[in-house]
Amino acid sequence: HLGEQKLVVLTNSSVYNETLSNLCHGCYQLLISYQGLSPMVRGTENLDENHSIIKKSRYIKTLDVTLTLKAGDDLYWQEAYRIGVVLFIAALIAAFLAVIFYWNWQSARVSLGMLLQKGMSRKEFIPYYQPIIDCRSGEVVGQEMLVRWRRFDGVLVQPNQFIPYAEDSGLILPITDLLLDQVYRDLAQLKGWVSINIVAQHLESGLLSQWFSLNRDPMVKRIAFELTERKPITQFELALAEIKAVLPLCHDFKLDDFGTGFGGFSYLQRLGINSIKIDKMFIDTIGTKDLKGAVLDAIIAFGHESNMEMIAEGVETQEQVDYLAAKGVYQHQGYFYSKPLPLKELLHFYLQVSHVR
Ligand code: C2E
Ligand code: CA
Ligand code: CA
């Protein structure tokens, strides 16, 4: 609008034809309708539009013209083809990466297995001991043996990096066998009992009764076992028979990670276990508003009622010590007292404790 006058610009309609056809032949159609007259068609004459994906109209008031742009099947198929190609390439890349990943994972597993085998023959698995303290007397009543893998290059590998594989592959059986022998050699220097971590496989394989039949020294009565609740027992009868056979020869069986796994109260009853290790997860709730705090209290109440020996795991603070003592749980294990130590440092720890007392 220029004041009361209008400026009208006419564009040669062939521009539409060319532009629309150049973009994609058979894809676009432009309808130009003026004052109710039948519309002029530009672009593709007879548009196939079963899959029409665009239809846009615009009314230009000053010219009284309606422009309608439509897209037809050719555009649809062109796009579908383009997306198809992109997806196909993406699928190829994903499959390629998956193969590489699987191959790496598999060879890492195989080589971890070989490294563990070598580690056994070189005696690289060494027992660390974490003392368990009676908080009333401050005395060491026992210790848990926690394995460490000291590689030939001096690197100390933590259990979470190889125990899951050792358990899945069955290598945990010969490793535990070696550890039992080493614990047996250390026993004379250890105070109280020493517990060894086992999984259902140990019971199902009869490894423990075999070991005890070969080692009849009365000192082995100080060896205890911690059966984790995190993994289920599949052959219950076999496990039960093994516990019955070994129980008179050892200190006791303890249910480890109590409250976190499969067995719970029914394991204790059916397996005849009367010692539990309360998992760190529950000890961590002391002094917090975590709802699991109520579970801790319930576990402790259950322990007292059923006359269970209770050991609190992962005790890190004075507040936790006080809380547990007030609830009648006196056997504590955790960084508050000591982290797991090699034998030599454990002996130092015994000395320190006896000096403090
Ligand atoms: P677990 O049996 O629950 O052992 C307790 C773990 O908690 C140990 O970790 C110990 O170092 C850690 N811990 C103890 N007190 C504290 C604390 O106050 N704070 C914190 N943050 N952690 C604490 P570790 O030695 O790394 O062992 C990890 C797991 O590996 C063990 O868990 C056990 O399931 C497994 N494991 C260790 N040695 C053996 C073994 O000889 N045989 C089998 N089958 N499993 C083993
Ligand atoms: Ca344990
Ligand atoms: Ca535990």
mmCIF file of C-alpha atoms and ligand atoms in Angstrom:
data_model
loop_
_atom_site.group_PDB
_atom_site.id
_atom_site.type_symbol
_atom_site.label_atom_id
_atom_site.label_comp_id
_atom_site.label_asym_id
_atom_site.label_seq_id
_atom_site.Cartn_x
_atom_site.Cartn_y
_atom_site.Cartn_z
ATOM 1 C CA HIS A 1 0.000 0.000 0.000
ATOM 2 C CA LEU A 2 1.362 3.360 -0.982
ATOM 3 C CA GLY A 3 -1.058 5.774 0.631
ATOM 4 C CA GLU A 4 -4.325 5.118 -1.150
ATOM 5 C CA GLN A 5 -2.630 3.411 -4.073
ATOM 6 C CA LYS A 6 -1.580 -0.209 -4.407
ATOM 7 C CA LEU A 7 1.515 -1.622 -6.004
ATOM 8 C CA VAL A 8 0.839 -4.980 -7.653
ATOM 9 C CA VAL A 9 3.783 -7.164 -8.672
ATOM 10 C CA LEU A 10 3.106 -9.863 -11.226
ATOM 11 C CA THR A 11 5.460 -12.774 -11.428
ATOM 12 C CA ASN A 12 5.676 -14.937 -14.460
ATOM 13 C CA SER A 13 3.888 -18.105 -13.449
ATOM 14 C CA SER A 14 6.539 -20.251 -15.131
ATOM 15 C CA VAL A 15 8.757 -19.428 -12.174
ATOM 16 C CA TYR A 16 6.487 -21.596 -10.037
ATOM 17 C CA ASN A 17 6.543 -24.410 -12.539
ATOM 18 C CA GLU A 18 10.290 -24.403 -12.756
ATOM 19 C CA THR A 19 11.006 -23.972 -9.099
ATOM 20 C CA LEU A 20 8.571 -26.637 -7.989
ATOM 21 C CA SER A 21 9.676 -29.124 -10.656
ATOM 22 C CA ASN A 22 13.337 -28.526 -9.977
ATOM 23 C CA LEU A 23 12.875 -29.236 -6.293
ATOM 24 C CA CYS A 24 11.443 -32.631 -7.055
ATOM 25 C CA HIS A 25 9.545 -33.695 -10.106
ATOM 26 C CA GLY A 26 6.009 -34.902 -9.314
ATOM 27 C CA CYS A 27 6.259 -33.772 -5.705
ATOM 28 C CA TYR A 28 4.546 -30.391 -5.486
ATOM 29 C CA GLN A 29 1.446 -28.754 -6.742
ATOM 30 C CA LEU A 30 0.503 -25.115 -6.228
ATOM 31 C CA LEU A 31 -3.091 -24.003 -6.606
ATOM 32 C CA ILE A 32 -3.734 -20.303 -7.085
ATOM 33 C CA SER A 33 -7.365 -19.345 -6.551
ATOM 34 C CA TYR A 34 -8.546 -15.851 -7.264
ATOM 35 C CA GLN A 35 -11.939 -14.515 -6.273
ATOM 36 C CA GLY A 36 -13.775 -17.826 -6.437
ATOM 37 C CA LEU A 37 -12.589 -18.647 -9.973
ATOM 38 C CA SER A 38 -11.419 -22.215 -10.624
ATOM 39 C CA PRO A 39 -7.804 -22.447 -9.449
ATOM 40 C CA MET A 40 -4.738 -22.300 -11.656
ATOM 41 C CA VAL A 41 -2.459 -25.303 -11.204
ATOM 42 C CA ARG A 42 1.318 -24.958 -11.138
ATOM 43 C CA GLY A 43 3.931 -27.654 -10.576
ATOM 44 C CA THR A 44 2.655 -31.213 -11.096
ATOM 45 C CA GLU A 45 -0.669 -31.253 -12.983
ATOM 46 C CA ASN A 46 -2.233 -34.437 -11.655
ATOM 47 C CA LEU A 47 -0.727 -34.959 -8.282
ATOM 48 C CA ASP A 48 -0.827 -38.471 -6.872
ATOM 49 C CA GLU A 49 -1.544 -37.784 -3.226
ATOM 50 C CA ASN A 50 -2.408 -41.036 -1.460
ATOM 51 C CA HIS A 51 0.409 -40.255 0.977
ATOM 52 C CA SER A 52 -0.015 -36.497 0.931
ATOM 53 C CA ILE A 53 2.182 -35.191 3.677
ATOM 54 C CA ILE A 54 1.889 -31.446 3.253
ATOM 55 C CA LYS A 55 -1.109 -29.346 2.522
ATOM 56 C CA LYS A 56 -0.788 -25.661 3.328
ATOM 57 C CA SER A 57 -3.118 -22.829 2.346
ATOM 58 C CA ARG A 58 -2.565 -19.179 2.663
ATOM 59 C CA TYR A 59 -5.031 -16.412 1.868
ATOM 60 C CA ILE A 60 -3.497 -13.125 0.792
ATOM 61 C CA LYS A 61 -6.104 -10.623 1.764
ATOM 62 C CA THR A 62 -4.792 -7.634 -0.180
ATOM 63 C CA LEU A 63 -4.885 -9.602 -3.442
ATOM 64 C CA ASP A 64 -7.879 -11.767 -2.549
ATOM 65 C CA VAL A 65 -5.834 -14.759 -3.630
ATOM 66 C CA THR A 66 -5.540 -18.150 -1.936
ATOM 67 C CA LEU A 67 -2.342 -20.124 -2.470
ATOM 68 C CA THR A 68 -2.460 -23.846 -1.646
ATOM 69 C CA LEU A 69 0.693 -25.912 -1.733
ATOM 70 C CA LYS A 70 0.308 -29.699 -1.772
ATOM 71 C CA ALA A 71 2.879 -32.445 -1.695
ATOM 72 C CA GLY A 72 2.298 -35.779 -3.366
ATOM 73 C CA ASP A 73 3.426 -39.382 -3.390
ATOM 74 C CA ASP A 74 6.702 -38.775 -5.171
ATOM 75 C CA LEU A 75 7.874 -36.601 -2.299
ATOM 76 C CA TYR A 76 6.701 -39.271 0.173
ATOM 77 C CA TRP A 77 8.620 -42.044 -1.600
ATOM 78 C CA GLN A 78 11.669 -39.862 -2.063
ATOM 79 C CA GLU A 79 11.750 -39.122 1.685
ATOM 80 C CA ALA A 80 10.937 -42.721 2.623
ATOM 81 C CA TYR A 81 13.843 -43.890 0.495
ATOM 82 C CA ARG A 82 16.192 -41.333 2.061
ATOM 83 C CA ILE A 83 15.160 -42.319 5.615
ATOM 84 C CA GLY A 84 15.372 -45.997 4.667
ATOM 85 C CA VAL A 85 18.935 -45.560 3.476
ATOM 86 C CA VAL A 86 19.887 -43.658 6.650
ATOM 87 C CA LEU A 87 18.304 -46.341 8.883
ATOM 88 C CA PHE A 88 19.976 -49.120 6.938
ATOM 89 C CA ILE A 89 23.398 -47.487 7.338
ATOM 90 C CA ALA A 90 22.708 -46.868 11.059
ATOM 91 C CA ALA A 91 21.681 -50.527 11.512
ATOM 92 C CA LEU A 92 24.851 -51.668 9.761
ATOM 93 C CA ILE A 93 27.007 -49.474 12.014
ATOM 94 C CA ALA A 94 25.144 -50.664 15.162
ATOM 95 C CA ALA A 95 25.567 -54.317 14.151
ATOM 96 C CA PHE A 96 29.249 -53.730 13.461
ATOM 97 C CA LEU A 97 29.760 -52.055 16.865
ATOM 98 C CA ALA A 98 27.807 -54.828 18.627
ATOM 99 C CA VAL A 99 30.028 -57.484 17.040
ATOM 100 C CA ILE A 100 33.180 -55.599 18.098
ATOM 101 C CA PHE A 101 31.828 -55.063 21.616
ATOM 102 C CA TYR A 102 30.834 -58.715 21.989
ATOM 103 C CA TRP A 103 34.181 -59.891 20.653
ATOM 104 C CA ASN A 104 36.083 -57.627 23.081
ATOM 105 C CA TRP A 105 33.916 -58.687 26.005
ATOM 106 C CA GLN A 106 34.297 -62.348 25.166
ATOM 107 C CA SER A 107 38.062 -62.137 24.792
ATOM 108 C CA ALA A 108 38.311 -60.117 28.044
ATOM 109 C CA ARG A 109 36.357 -62.872 29.817
ATOM 110 C CA VAL A 110 38.483 -65.589 28.342
ATOM 111 C CA SER A 111 41.662 -63.768 29.236
ATOM 112 C CA LEU A 112 40.390 -62.999 32.777
ATOM 113 C CA GLY A 113 39.798 -66.731 33.158
ATOM 114 C CA MET A 114 43.334 -67.434 31.987
ATOM 115 C CA LEU A 115 44.779 -64.751 34.255
ATOM 116 C CA LEU A 116 42.912 -66.251 37.222
ATOM 117 C CA GLN A 117 44.270 -69.704 36.372
ATOM 118 C CA LYS A 118 47.781 -68.283 36.167
ATOM 119 C CA GLY A 119 47.182 -66.340 39.387
ATOM 120 C CA MET A 120 46.326 -69.588 41.138
ATOM 121 C CA SER A 121 49.413 -71.387 39.931
ATOM 122 C CA ARG A 122 51.567 -68.418 41.000
ATOM 123 C CA LYS A 123 49.774 -68.188 44.357
ATOM 124 C CA GLU A 124 48.761 -64.576 43.740
ATOM 125 C CA PHE A 125 45.591 -64.733 45.873
ATOM 126 C CA ILE A 126 46.256 -63.578 49.362
ATOM 127 C CA PRO A 127 44.009 -63.410 52.390
ATOM 128 C CA TYR A 128 43.359 -60.027 54.009
ATOM 129 C CA TYR A 129 41.610 -60.002 57.347
ATOM 130 C CA GLN A 130 39.114 -57.496 58.693
ATOM 131 C CA PRO A 131 38.809 -57.734 62.478
ATOM 132 C CA ILE A 132 35.456 -58.088 64.212
ATOM 133 C CA ILE A 133 35.308 -56.339 67.537
ATOM 134 C CA ASP A 134 33.108 -56.744 70.572
ATOM 135 C CA CYS A 135 32.295 -53.111 71.245
ATOM 136 C CA ARG A 136 31.797 -53.712 74.984
ATOM 137 C CA SER A 137 35.326 -54.957 75.619
ATOM 138 C CA GLY A 138 37.011 -53.523 72.504
ATOM 139 C CA GLU A 139 38.467 -57.001 71.963
ATOM 140 C CA VAL A 140 38.934 -58.764 68.659
ATOM 141 C CA VAL A 141 36.578 -61.760 68.618
ATOM 142 C CA GLY A 142 37.230 -62.884 65.067
ATOM 143 C CA GLN A 143 37.892 -61.727 61.535
ATOM 144 C CA GLU A 144 36.532 -62.025 58.035
ATOM 145 C CA MET A 145 38.958 -63.182 55.366
ATOM 146 C CA LEU A 146 38.623 -61.000 52.274
ATOM 147 C CA VAL A 147 40.682 -62.099 49.318
ATOM 148 C CA ARG A 148 43.023 -59.775 47.393
ATOM 149 C CA TRP A 149 44.731 -60.586 44.139
ATOM 150 C CA ARG A 150 48.299 -59.357 44.124
ATOM 151 C CA ARG A 151 49.299 -59.627 40.483
ATOM 152 C CA PHE A 152 52.853 -60.506 39.439
ATOM 153 C CA ASP A 153 53.283 -56.836 38.428
ATOM 154 C CA GLY A 154 52.478 -55.749 42.002
ATOM 155 C CA VAL A 155 48.968 -54.425 41.255
ATOM 156 C CA LEU A 156 46.492 -55.210 44.031
ATOM 157 C CA VAL A 157 43.124 -56.186 42.526
ATOM 158 C CA GLN A 158 39.985 -55.736 44.633
ATOM 159 C CA PRO A 159 37.522 -58.648 44.835
ATOM 160 C CA ASN A 160 34.688 -56.903 42.996
ATOM 161 C CA GLN A 161 36.868 -56.966 39.867
ATOM 162 C CA PHE A 162 37.264 -60.730 39.702
ATOM 163 C CA ILE A 163 35.031 -62.492 42.254
ATOM 164 C CA PRO A 164 31.826 -62.134 40.159
ATOM 165 C CA TYR A 165 33.614 -63.778 37.206
ATOM 166 C CA ALA A 166 35.232 -66.398 39.438
ATOM 167 C CA GLU A 167 31.790 -67.260 40.837
ATOM 168 C CA ASP A 168 30.117 -67.420 37.410
ATOM 169 C CA SER A 169 32.866 -69.531 35.891
ATOM 170 C CA GLY A 170 33.229 -71.917 38.838
ATOM 171 C CA LEU A 171 36.861 -70.852 39.366
ATOM 172 C CA ILE A 172 35.849 -69.683 42.828
ATOM 173 C CA LEU A 173 36.008 -73.343 43.970
ATOM 174 C CA PRO A 174 39.752 -73.908 43.413
ATOM 175 C CA ILE A 175 40.469 -70.322 44.571
ATOM 176 C CA THR A 176 38.632 -70.939 47.869
ATOM 177 C CA ASP A 177 40.443 -74.253 48.228
ATOM 178 C CA LEU A 178 43.779 -72.400 48.035
ATOM 179 C CA LEU A 179 42.549 -69.717 50.431
ATOM 180 C CA LEU A 180 41.427 -72.322 52.956
ATOM 181 C CA ASP A 181 44.949 -73.731 52.946
ATOM 182 C CA GLN A 182 46.429 -70.262 53.502
ATOM 183 C CA VAL A 183 43.972 -69.411 56.283
ATOM 184 C CA TYR A 184 44.839 -72.737 57.885
ATOM 185 C CA ARG A 185 48.535 -71.732 57.830
ATOM 186 C CA ASP A 186 47.706 -68.342 59.412
ATOM 187 C CA LEU A 187 45.319 -69.767 62.021
ATOM 188 C CA ALA A 188 47.887 -70.131 64.786
ATOM 189 C CA GLN A 189 48.485 -66.365 64.692
ATOM 190 C CA LEU A 190 44.830 -65.323 64.442
ATOM 191 C CA LYS A 191 42.580 -64.428 67.367
ATOM 192 C CA GLY A 192 39.164 -66.062 67.675
ATOM 193 C CA TRP A 193 37.378 -67.335 64.608
ATOM 194 C CA VAL A 194 37.970 -66.505 60.956
ATOM 195 C CA SER A 195 35.190 -66.551 58.411
ATOM 196 C CA ILE A 196 35.475 -67.364 54.722
ATOM 197 C CA ASN A 197 33.017 -66.220 52.073
ATOM 198 C CA ILE A 198 31.250 -68.971 50.176
ATOM 199 C CA VAL A 199 28.450 -69.183 47.626
ATOM 200 C CA ALA A 200 25.895 -71.950 47.061
ATOM 201 C CA GLN A 201 28.262 -73.703 44.613
ATOM 202 C CA HIS A 202 30.667 -74.450 47.460
ATOM 203 C CA LEU A 203 27.949 -76.311 49.340
ATOM 204 C CA GLU A 204 26.550 -78.028 46.278
ATOM 205 C CA SER A 205 29.990 -79.251 45.184
ATOM 206 C CA GLY A 206 30.929 -80.824 48.534
ATOM 207 C CA LEU A 207 34.234 -78.922 48.483
ATOM 208 C CA LEU A 208 34.125 -77.993 52.173
ATOM 209 C CA SER A 209 33.565 -81.491 53.587
ATOM 210 C CA GLN A 210 36.343 -82.697 51.312
ATOM 211 C CA TRP A 211 38.715 -80.055 52.683
ATOM 212 C CA PHE A 212 37.829 -80.902 56.297
ATOM 213 C CA SER A 213 38.331 -84.599 55.683
ATOM 214 C CA LEU A 214 41.913 -83.785 54.622
ATOM 215 C CA ASN A 215 42.601 -81.352 57.491
ATOM 216 C CA ARG A 216 41.718 -82.897 60.794
ATOM 217 C CA ASP A 217 43.704 -80.557 63.062
ATOM 218 C CA PRO A 218 41.408 -79.402 65.938
ATOM 219 C CA MET A 219 42.403 -75.797 65.122
ATOM 220 C CA VAL A 220 40.205 -75.878 62.001
ATOM 221 C CA LYS A 221 37.237 -75.662 64.383
ATOM 222 C CA ARG A 222 37.932 -71.897 64.350
ATOM 223 C CA ILE A 223 37.034 -71.577 60.685
ATOM 224 C CA ALA A 224 33.568 -70.179 59.961
ATOM 225 C CA PHE A 225 31.726 -69.661 56.677
ATOM 226 C CA GLU A 226 29.688 -66.753 55.363
ATOM 227 C CA LEU A 227 27.053 -67.822 52.891
ATOM 228 C CA THR A 228 25.761 -64.875 50.937
ATOM 229 C CA GLU A 229 22.044 -64.355 50.646
ATOM 230 C CA ARG A 230 22.472 -62.456 47.381
ATOM 231 C CA LYS A 231 22.574 -65.611 45.222
ATOM 232 C CA PRO A 232 19.953 -68.335 45.503
ATOM 233 C CA ILE A 233 20.696 -71.960 46.356
ATOM 234 C CA THR A 234 19.504 -74.121 43.464
ATOM 235 C CA GLN A 235 20.128 -77.585 44.887
ATOM 236 C CA PHE A 236 18.814 -77.100 48.361
ATOM 237 C CA GLU A 237 19.043 -80.711 49.557
ATOM 238 C CA LEU A 238 22.720 -80.990 48.558
ATOM 239 C CA ALA A 239 23.512 -77.692 50.280
ATOM 240 C CA LEU A 240 21.696 -78.751 53.409
ATOM 241 C CA ALA A 241 23.538 -82.095 53.540
ATOM 242 C CA GLU A 242 26.898 -80.304 53.179
ATOM 243 C CA ILE A 243 26.099 -77.838 55.981
ATOM 244 C CA LYS A 244 25.074 -80.727 58.242
ATOM 245 C CA ALA A 245 28.324 -82.552 57.453
ATOM 246 C CA VAL A 246 30.579 -79.531 58.001
ATOM 247 C CA LEU A 247 28.816 -77.822 60.925
ATOM 248 C CA PRO A 248 30.297 -80.082 63.643
ATOM 249 C CA LEU A 249 33.805 -79.603 62.201
ATOM 250 C CA CYS A 250 33.830 -75.793 61.900
ATOM 251 C CA HIS A 251 33.029 -72.745 64.029
ATOM 252 C CA ASP A 252 29.681 -71.971 62.366
ATOM 253 C CA PHE A 253 27.864 -70.808 59.245
ATOM 254 C CA LYS A 254 26.762 -67.183 59.028
ATOM 255 C CA LEU A 255 24.188 -65.747 56.658
ATOM 256 C CA ASP A 256 25.931 -62.832 54.932
ATOM 257 C CA ASP A 257 24.339 -59.635 53.605
ATOM 258 C CA PHE A 258 21.267 -60.456 55.665
ATOM 259 C CA GLY A 259 18.114 -58.655 54.546
ATOM 260 C CA THR A 260 19.270 -57.975 50.990
ATOM 261 C CA GLY A 261 18.603 -61.189 49.128
ATOM 262 C CA PHE A 262 16.744 -64.396 48.502
ATOM 263 C CA GLY A 263 16.798 -66.435 51.650
ATOM 264 C CA GLY A 264 15.857 -64.327 54.640
ATOM 265 C CA PHE A 265 14.255 -65.987 57.610
ATOM 266 C CA SER A 266 13.373 -69.162 55.719
ATOM 267 C CA TYR A 267 17.058 -69.845 54.889
ATOM 268 C CA LEU A 268 17.991 -69.561 58.538
ATOM 269 C CA GLN A 269 15.308 -71.990 59.593
ATOM 270 C CA ARG A 270 15.808 -74.524 56.820
ATOM 271 C CA LEU A 271 19.613 -74.470 56.826
ATOM 272 C CA GLY A 272 19.937 -74.403 60.601
ATOM 273 C CA ILE A 273 22.083 -71.243 60.598
ATOM 274 C CA ASN A 274 22.032 -69.130 63.742
ATOM 275 C CA SER A 275 24.356 -66.266 62.962
ATOM 276 C CA ILE A 276 23.618 -63.300 60.708
ATOM 277 C CA LYS A 277 25.658 -60.474 59.287
ATOM 278 C CA ILE A 278 23.504 -57.370 59.047
ATOM 279 C CA ASP A 279 24.307 -55.692 55.744
ATOM 280 C CA LYS A 280 26.008 -52.288 55.604
ATOM 281 C CA MET A 281 22.994 -50.987 53.681
ATOM 282 C CA PHE A 282 21.005 -51.050 56.943
ATOM 283 C CA ILE A 283 23.818 -49.817 59.177
ATOM 284 C CA ASP A 284 24.103 -46.781 56.864
ATOM 285 C CA THR A 285 20.569 -45.724 57.830
ATOM 286 C CA ILE A 286 21.539 -45.019 61.453
ATOM 287 C CA GLY A 287 21.197 -41.294 62.131
ATOM 288 C CA THR A 288 19.383 -40.703 58.813
ATOM 289 C CA LYS A 289 15.700 -40.524 57.896
ATOM 290 C CA ASP A 290 16.017 -43.475 55.509
ATOM 291 C CA LEU A 291 12.958 -45.749 55.700
ATOM 292 C CA LYS A 292 15.214 -48.812 55.765
ATOM 293 C CA GLY A 293 16.021 -47.764 59.340
ATOM 294 C CA ALA A 294 12.762 -49.445 60.361
ATOM 295 C CA VAL A 295 13.996 -52.661 58.683
ATOM 296 C CA LEU A 296 17.214 -52.492 60.719
ATOM 297 C CA ASP A 297 15.217 -52.327 63.931
ATOM 298 C CA ALA A 298 13.033 -55.220 62.750
ATOM 299 C CA ILE A 299 16.094 -57.349 61.905
ATOM 300 C CA ILE A 300 17.621 -56.662 65.312
ATOM 301 C CA ALA A 301 14.343 -57.472 67.087
ATOM 302 C CA PHE A 302 14.078 -60.697 65.075
ATOM 303 C CA GLY A 303 17.705 -61.557 65.894
ATOM 304 C CA HIS A 304 17.102 -61.192 69.627
ATOM 305 C CA GLU A 305 13.835 -63.100 69.581
ATOM 306 C CA SER A 306 15.296 -66.044 67.692
ATOM 307 C CA ASN A 307 18.538 -66.006 69.653
ATOM 308 C CA MET A 308 20.698 -65.240 66.615
ATOM 309 C CA GLU A 309 24.281 -64.147 66.888
ATOM 310 C CA MET A 310 24.418 -60.768 65.126
ATOM 311 C CA ILE A 311 27.349 -59.027 63.468
ATOM 312 C CA ALA A 312 26.930 -55.505 62.132
ATOM 313 C CA GLU A 313 28.851 -54.892 58.886
ATOM 314 C CA GLY A 314 30.237 -51.628 57.572
ATOM 315 C CA VAL A 315 30.296 -49.757 60.895
ATOM 316 C CA GLU A 316 31.940 -46.410 60.184
ATOM 317 C CA THR A 317 30.940 -43.938 62.912
ATOM 318 C CA GLN A 318 30.734 -43.598 66.690
ATOM 319 C CA GLU A 319 27.023 -42.848 66.293
ATOM 320 C CA GLN A 320 26.507 -46.247 64.627
ATOM 321 C CA VAL A 321 28.540 -47.978 67.356
ATOM 322 C CA ASP A 322 26.415 -46.341 70.081
ATOM 323 C CA TYR A 323 23.116 -47.055 68.356
ATOM 324 C CA LEU A 324 23.947 -50.719 67.774
ATOM 325 C CA ALA A 325 25.245 -51.168 71.323
ATOM 326 C CA ALA A 326 22.066 -49.602 72.723
ATOM 327 C CA LYS A 327 20.076 -52.133 70.678
ATOM 328 C CA GLY A 328 22.167 -55.023 71.994
ATOM 329 C CA VAL A 329 24.222 -55.657 68.830
ATOM 330 C CA TYR A 330 27.799 -55.827 70.094
ATOM 331 C CA GLN A 331 29.856 -57.512 67.356
ATOM 332 C CA HIS A 332 30.991 -54.900 64.878
ATOM 333 C CA GLN A 333 33.012 -54.954 61.674
ATOM 334 C CA GLY A 334 33.875 -51.832 59.741
ATOM 335 C CA TYR A 335 36.254 -49.023 58.916
ATOM 336 C CA PHE A 336 35.512 -47.426 62.289
ATOM 337 C CA TYR A 337 37.757 -50.124 63.749
ATOM 338 C CA SER A 338 39.855 -51.246 60.805
ATOM 339 C CA LYS A 339 39.823 -51.903 57.090
ATOM 340 C CA PRO A 340 40.810 -55.382 55.837
ATOM 341 C CA LEU A 341 44.549 -55.897 56.545
ATOM 342 C CA PRO A 342 47.261 -58.304 55.439
ATOM 343 C CA LEU A 343 48.316 -60.689 58.207
ATOM 344 C CA LYS A 344 51.349 -58.654 59.278
ATOM 345 C CA GLU A 345 49.326 -55.468 59.776
ATOM 346 C CA LEU A 346 46.555 -57.422 61.470
ATOM 347 C CA LEU A 347 49.071 -58.599 64.083
ATOM 348 C CA HIS A 348 50.042 -54.941 64.656
ATOM 349 C CA PHE A 349 46.374 -54.105 65.043
ATOM 350 C CA TYR A 350 46.012 -56.810 67.747
ATOM 351 C CA LEU A 351 48.893 -55.165 69.619
ATOM 352 C CA GLN A 352 47.415 -51.662 69.332
ATOM 353 C CA VAL A 353 44.052 -52.901 70.599
ATOM 354 C CA SER A 354 45.615 -54.627 73.595
ATOM 355 C CA HIS A 355 47.636 -51.439 74.394
ATOM 356 C CA VAL A 356 44.486 -49.303 74.340
ATOM 357 C CA ARG A 357 42.717 -51.679 76.712
HETATM 358 P P1 C2E B 1 31.286 -58.841 51.764
HETATM 359 O O1 C2E B 1 31.396 -60.275 52.105
HETATM 360 O O2 C2E B 1 29.989 -58.178 52.061
HETATM 361 O O3 C2E B 1 32.491 -58.110 52.500
HETATM 362 C C1 C2E B 1 32.377 -56.872 53.085
HETATM 363 C C2 C2E B 1 32.941 -55.818 52.206
HETATM 364 O O4 C2E B 1 32.696 -54.573 52.810
HETATM 365 C C3 C2E B 1 34.444 -55.898 52.024
HETATM 366 O O5 C2E B 1 34.765 -55.428 50.729
HETATM 367 C C4 C2E B 1 34.952 -54.929 53.066
HETATM 368 O O6 C2E B 1 36.227 -54.403 52.761
HETATM 369 C C5 C2E B 1 33.898 -53.860 52.965
HETATM 370 N N1 C2E B 1 33.765 -53.086 54.210
HETATM 371 C C6 C2E B 1 33.940 -53.518 55.475
HETATM 372 N N2 C2E B 1 33.743 -52.523 56.362
HETATM 373 C C7 C2E B 1 33.411 -51.433 55.630
HETATM 374 C C8 C2E B 1 33.081 -50.091 55.980
HETATM 375 O O7 C2E B 1 33.072 -49.691 57.133
HETATM 376 N N3 C2E B 1 32.798 -49.247 54.966
HETATM 377 C C9 C2E B 1 32.816 -49.651 53.664
HETATM 378 N N4 C2E B 1 32.512 -48.750 52.733
HETATM 379 N N5 C2E B 1 33.115 -50.906 53.310
HETATM 380 C C10 C2E B 1 33.414 -51.800 54.268
HETATM 381 P P2 C2E B 1 35.775 -56.191 49.818
HETATM 382 O O8 C2E B 1 36.933 -56.717 50.615
HETATM 383 O O9 C2E B 1 36.062 -55.291 48.668
HETATM 384 O O10 C2E B 1 34.935 -57.421 49.326
HETATM 385 C C11 C2E B 1 33.832 -57.261 48.511
HETATM 386 C C12 C2E B 1 33.064 -58.505 48.351
HETATM 387 O O11 C2E B 1 33.797 -59.486 47.611
HETATM 388 C C13 C2E B 1 32.739 -59.201 49.668
HETATM 389 O O12 C2E B 1 31.612 -58.593 50.210
HETATM 390 C C14 C2E B 1 32.466 -60.618 49.209
HETATM 391 O O13 C2E B 1 31.151 -60.749 48.733
HETATM 392 C C15 C2E B 1 33.420 -60.759 48.049
HETATM 393 N N6 C2E B 1 34.599 -61.533 48.504
HETATM 394 C C16 C2E B 1 35.739 -61.078 49.087
HETATM 395 N N7 C2E B 1 36.585 -62.108 49.323
HETATM 396 C C17 C2E B 1 35.952 -63.237 48.886
HETATM 397 C C18 C2E B 1 36.285 -64.640 48.849
HETATM 398 O O14 C2E B 1 37.366 -65.076 49.272
HETATM 399 N N8 C2E B 1 35.353 -65.479 48.308
HETATM 400 C C19 C2E B 1 34.152 -65.047 47.830
HETATM 401 N N9 C2E B 1 33.292 -65.935 47.326
HETATM 402 N N10 C2E B 1 33.797 -63.746 47.862
HETATM 403 C C20 C2E B 1 34.687 -62.855 48.373
HETATM 404 CA CA CA B 2 31.182 -61.535 53.777
HETATM 405 CA CA CA B 3 28.532 -58.829 53.680
#
